[in-house]
Coordinates of C-alpha atoms in Angstrom, one line a residue:
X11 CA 91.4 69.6 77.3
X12 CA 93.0 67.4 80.0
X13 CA 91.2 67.4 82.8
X14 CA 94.1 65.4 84.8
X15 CA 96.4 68.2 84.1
X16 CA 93.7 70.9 84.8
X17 CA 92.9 69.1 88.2
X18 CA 96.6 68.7 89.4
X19 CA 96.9 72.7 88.8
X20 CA 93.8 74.0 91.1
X21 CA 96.1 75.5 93.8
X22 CA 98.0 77.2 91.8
X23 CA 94.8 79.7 91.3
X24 CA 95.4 83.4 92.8
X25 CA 93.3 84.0 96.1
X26 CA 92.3 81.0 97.0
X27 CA 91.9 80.2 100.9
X28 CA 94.1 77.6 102.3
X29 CA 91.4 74.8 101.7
X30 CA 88.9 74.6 99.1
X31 CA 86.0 72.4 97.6
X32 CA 86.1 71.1 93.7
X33 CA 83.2 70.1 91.9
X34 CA 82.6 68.9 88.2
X35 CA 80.4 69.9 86.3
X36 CA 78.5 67.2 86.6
X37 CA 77.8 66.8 90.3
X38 CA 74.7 68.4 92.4
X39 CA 73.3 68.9 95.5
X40 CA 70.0 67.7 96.3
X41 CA 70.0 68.5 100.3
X42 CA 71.4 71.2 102.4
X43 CA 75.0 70.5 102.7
X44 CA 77.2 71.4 105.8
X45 CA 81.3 72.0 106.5
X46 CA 81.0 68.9 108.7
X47 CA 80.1 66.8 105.6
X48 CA 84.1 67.2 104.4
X49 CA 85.8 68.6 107.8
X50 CA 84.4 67.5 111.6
X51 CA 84.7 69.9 114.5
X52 CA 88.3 68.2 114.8
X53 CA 89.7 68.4 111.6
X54 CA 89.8 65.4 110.3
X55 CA 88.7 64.9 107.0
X56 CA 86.1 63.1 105.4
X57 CA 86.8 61.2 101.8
X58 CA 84.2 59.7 100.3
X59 CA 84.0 56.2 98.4
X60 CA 81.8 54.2 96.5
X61 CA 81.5 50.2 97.6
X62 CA 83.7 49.0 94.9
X63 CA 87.2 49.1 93.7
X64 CA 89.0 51.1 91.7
X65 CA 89.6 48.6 88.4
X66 CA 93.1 48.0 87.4
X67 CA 92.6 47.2 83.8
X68 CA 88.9 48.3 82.6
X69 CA 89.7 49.3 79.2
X70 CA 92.2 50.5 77.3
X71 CA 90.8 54.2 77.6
X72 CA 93.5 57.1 78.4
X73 CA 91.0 57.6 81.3
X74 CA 90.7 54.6 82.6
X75 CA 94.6 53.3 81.8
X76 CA 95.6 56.4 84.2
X77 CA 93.9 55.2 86.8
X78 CA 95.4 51.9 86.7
X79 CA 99.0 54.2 86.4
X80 CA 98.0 56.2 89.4
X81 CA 97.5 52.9 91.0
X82 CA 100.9 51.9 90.7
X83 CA 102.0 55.3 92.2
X84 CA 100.8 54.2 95.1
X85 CA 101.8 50.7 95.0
X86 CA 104.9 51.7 94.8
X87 CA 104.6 54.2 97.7
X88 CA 102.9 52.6 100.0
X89 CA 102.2 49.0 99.1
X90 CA 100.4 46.7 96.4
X91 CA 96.3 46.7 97.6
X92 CA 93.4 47.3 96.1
X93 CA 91.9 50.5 96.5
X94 CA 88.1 51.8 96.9
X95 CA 86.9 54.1 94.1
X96 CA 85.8 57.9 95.3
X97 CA 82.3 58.6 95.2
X98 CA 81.7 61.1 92.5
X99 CA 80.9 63.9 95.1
X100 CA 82.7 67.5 95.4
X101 CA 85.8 67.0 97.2
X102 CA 87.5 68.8 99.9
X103 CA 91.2 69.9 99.0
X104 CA 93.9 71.7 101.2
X105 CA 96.1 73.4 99.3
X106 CA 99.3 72.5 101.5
X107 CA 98.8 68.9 100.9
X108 CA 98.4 69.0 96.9
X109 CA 101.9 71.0 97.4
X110 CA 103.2 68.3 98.9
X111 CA 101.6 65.6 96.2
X112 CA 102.8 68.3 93.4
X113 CA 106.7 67.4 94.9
X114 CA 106.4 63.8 95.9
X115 CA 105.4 62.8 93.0
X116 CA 107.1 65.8 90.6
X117 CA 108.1 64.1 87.4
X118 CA 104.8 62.0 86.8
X119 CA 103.0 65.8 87.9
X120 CA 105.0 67.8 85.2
X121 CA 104.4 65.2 82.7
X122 CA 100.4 65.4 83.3
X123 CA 100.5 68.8 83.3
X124 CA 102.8 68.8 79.7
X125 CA 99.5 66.9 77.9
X126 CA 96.9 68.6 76.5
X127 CA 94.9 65.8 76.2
X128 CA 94.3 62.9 78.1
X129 CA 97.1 60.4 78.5
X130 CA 97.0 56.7 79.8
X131 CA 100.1 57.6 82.0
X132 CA 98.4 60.4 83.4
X133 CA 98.3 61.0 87.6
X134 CA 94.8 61.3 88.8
X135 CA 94.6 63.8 91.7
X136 CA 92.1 62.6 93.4
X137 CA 93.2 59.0 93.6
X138 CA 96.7 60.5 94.9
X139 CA 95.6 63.1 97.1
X140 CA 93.2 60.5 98.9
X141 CA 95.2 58.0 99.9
X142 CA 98.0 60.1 100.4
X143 CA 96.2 61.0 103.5
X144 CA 95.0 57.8 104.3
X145 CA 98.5 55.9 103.6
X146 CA 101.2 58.7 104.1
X147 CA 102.9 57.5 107.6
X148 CA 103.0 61.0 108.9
X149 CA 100.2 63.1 106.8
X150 CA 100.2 66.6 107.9
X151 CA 96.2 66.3 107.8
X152 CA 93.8 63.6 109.4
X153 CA 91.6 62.1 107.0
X154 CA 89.1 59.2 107.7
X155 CA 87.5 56.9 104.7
X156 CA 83.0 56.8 104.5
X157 CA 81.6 54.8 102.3
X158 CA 78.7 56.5 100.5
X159 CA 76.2 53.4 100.0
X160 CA 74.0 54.8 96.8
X161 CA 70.4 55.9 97.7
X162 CA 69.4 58.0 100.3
X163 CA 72.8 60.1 100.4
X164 CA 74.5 59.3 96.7
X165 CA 72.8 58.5 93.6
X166 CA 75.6 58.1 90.3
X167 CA 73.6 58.7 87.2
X168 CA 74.5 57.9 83.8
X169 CA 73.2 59.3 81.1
X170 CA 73.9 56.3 78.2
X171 CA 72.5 55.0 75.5
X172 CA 71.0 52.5 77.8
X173 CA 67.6 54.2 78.3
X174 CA 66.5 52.3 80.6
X175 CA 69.6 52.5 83.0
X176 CA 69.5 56.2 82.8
X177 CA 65.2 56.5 83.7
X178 CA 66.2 53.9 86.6
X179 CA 68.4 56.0 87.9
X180 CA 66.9 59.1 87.0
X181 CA 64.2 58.1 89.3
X182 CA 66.3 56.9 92.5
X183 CA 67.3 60.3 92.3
X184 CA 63.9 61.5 92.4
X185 CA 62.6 59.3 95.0
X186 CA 65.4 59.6 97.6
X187 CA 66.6 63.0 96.7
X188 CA 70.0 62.4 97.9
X189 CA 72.9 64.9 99.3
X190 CA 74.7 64.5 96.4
X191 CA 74.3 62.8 93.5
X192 CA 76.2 63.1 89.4
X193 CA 74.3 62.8 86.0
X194 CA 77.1 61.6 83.9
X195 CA 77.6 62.1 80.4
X196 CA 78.3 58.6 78.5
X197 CA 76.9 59.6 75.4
X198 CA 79.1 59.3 72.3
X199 CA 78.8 62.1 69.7
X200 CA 75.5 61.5 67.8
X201 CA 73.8 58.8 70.1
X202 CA 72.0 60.9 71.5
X203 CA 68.3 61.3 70.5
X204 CA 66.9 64.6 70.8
X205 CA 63.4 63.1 73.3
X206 CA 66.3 61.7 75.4
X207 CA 68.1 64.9 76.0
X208 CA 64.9 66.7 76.8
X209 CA 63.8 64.1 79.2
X210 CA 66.7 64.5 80.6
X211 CA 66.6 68.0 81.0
X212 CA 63.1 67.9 82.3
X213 CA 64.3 66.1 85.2
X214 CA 66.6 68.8 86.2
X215 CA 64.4 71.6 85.5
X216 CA 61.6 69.8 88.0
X217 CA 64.2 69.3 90.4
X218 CA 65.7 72.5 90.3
X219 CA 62.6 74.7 89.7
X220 CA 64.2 77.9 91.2
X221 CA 67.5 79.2 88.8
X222 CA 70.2 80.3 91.0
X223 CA 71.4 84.0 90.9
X224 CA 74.3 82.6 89.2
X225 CA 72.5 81.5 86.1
X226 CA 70.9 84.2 83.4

């Protein structure tokens, strides 16, 4: 149940290639994407980030406290700063860097990996494996930082029990019908209202007309 311990695992998956891109199950593609969205001609990869920082102390959520821990990971590493958030995109990985993470940062790894659910002193891949290449002195892989201004290429969508938030952005992805955009649960158990949810699921059903040969 712990995503943080599922995440730091990936590589570990038989036959995968030597790089490979993650996605939650929230995000989606609204455009044609292309290998030079993640990797140029050169590569150096791309890692995409939102226009704010990663908060230190937001709440006292398991989520949200192992960000703030992961933080200190890299303080420690490389130097107190703050730190841009990723966008909530699909995210290139190479699986010889998140072998390298998995031992320089071995103890905090095997104790994520030991929780079954979420813990506050959780690592966060993401957050590591990002600015490992962007801070490392001698990463093995090039990376460069893009900020991903919402709108025409990134729309973040929360689905809350702030109706009005969610229609909002519900329609910014409809209007610019960006590269990549997330619809994010933030529902607590039983908020939902049944009209919501199908509005909800309208919108994706107009946007994605055509099921994909993946779907029954």
């Amino acid at each position: 149940f712990n995503s943080h311990a599922i995440e730091l695992n990936l590589h570990r998956i038989p036959g995968l290639g030597p790089a490979f891109l993650y996605f939650n199950d929230d995000f989606f593609l609204g455009q044609t994407v292309f290998p030079e969205d993640f990797l140029s001609g050169s590569e150096v990869q791309t890692i995409l980030f939102t226009d704010w920082d990663i908060p230190r102390a937001k709440t006292e959520q398991a989520h949200d406290c192992a960000y703030g821990f992961t933080l200190e990971l890299l303080d420690k590493a490389y130097g107190a700063r703050p730190r841009r958030m990723l966008a909530h995109v699909p995210q290139l990985y190479r699986v010889d860097v998140l072998e390298e993470i998995c031992r320089r940062w071995k103890h905090e790894v095997d104790n994520t990996s030991a929780n079954r659910f979420r813990g506050s002193r959780d690592a966060v891949l993401r957050i590591l494996y990002a600015y490992y290449l962007l801070e490392s002195p001698a990463p093995r892989w090039a990376a460069r930082k893009v900020i991903l201004p919402e709108g025409e290429d990134y729309v973040f969508a929360p689905v809350s029990s702030d109706q009005d938030l969610t229609r909002e952005r519900l329609s910014s992805t409809a209007y610019y019908r960006p590269k990549f955009f997330c619809v994010n649960d933030e529902i607590a158990d039983g908020e939902f209202p049944n009209a919501f949810f199908d509005e909800v699921s309208g919108f994706l059903a107009e946007y994605f007309p055509l099921p994909s040969p993946f779907e029954n």
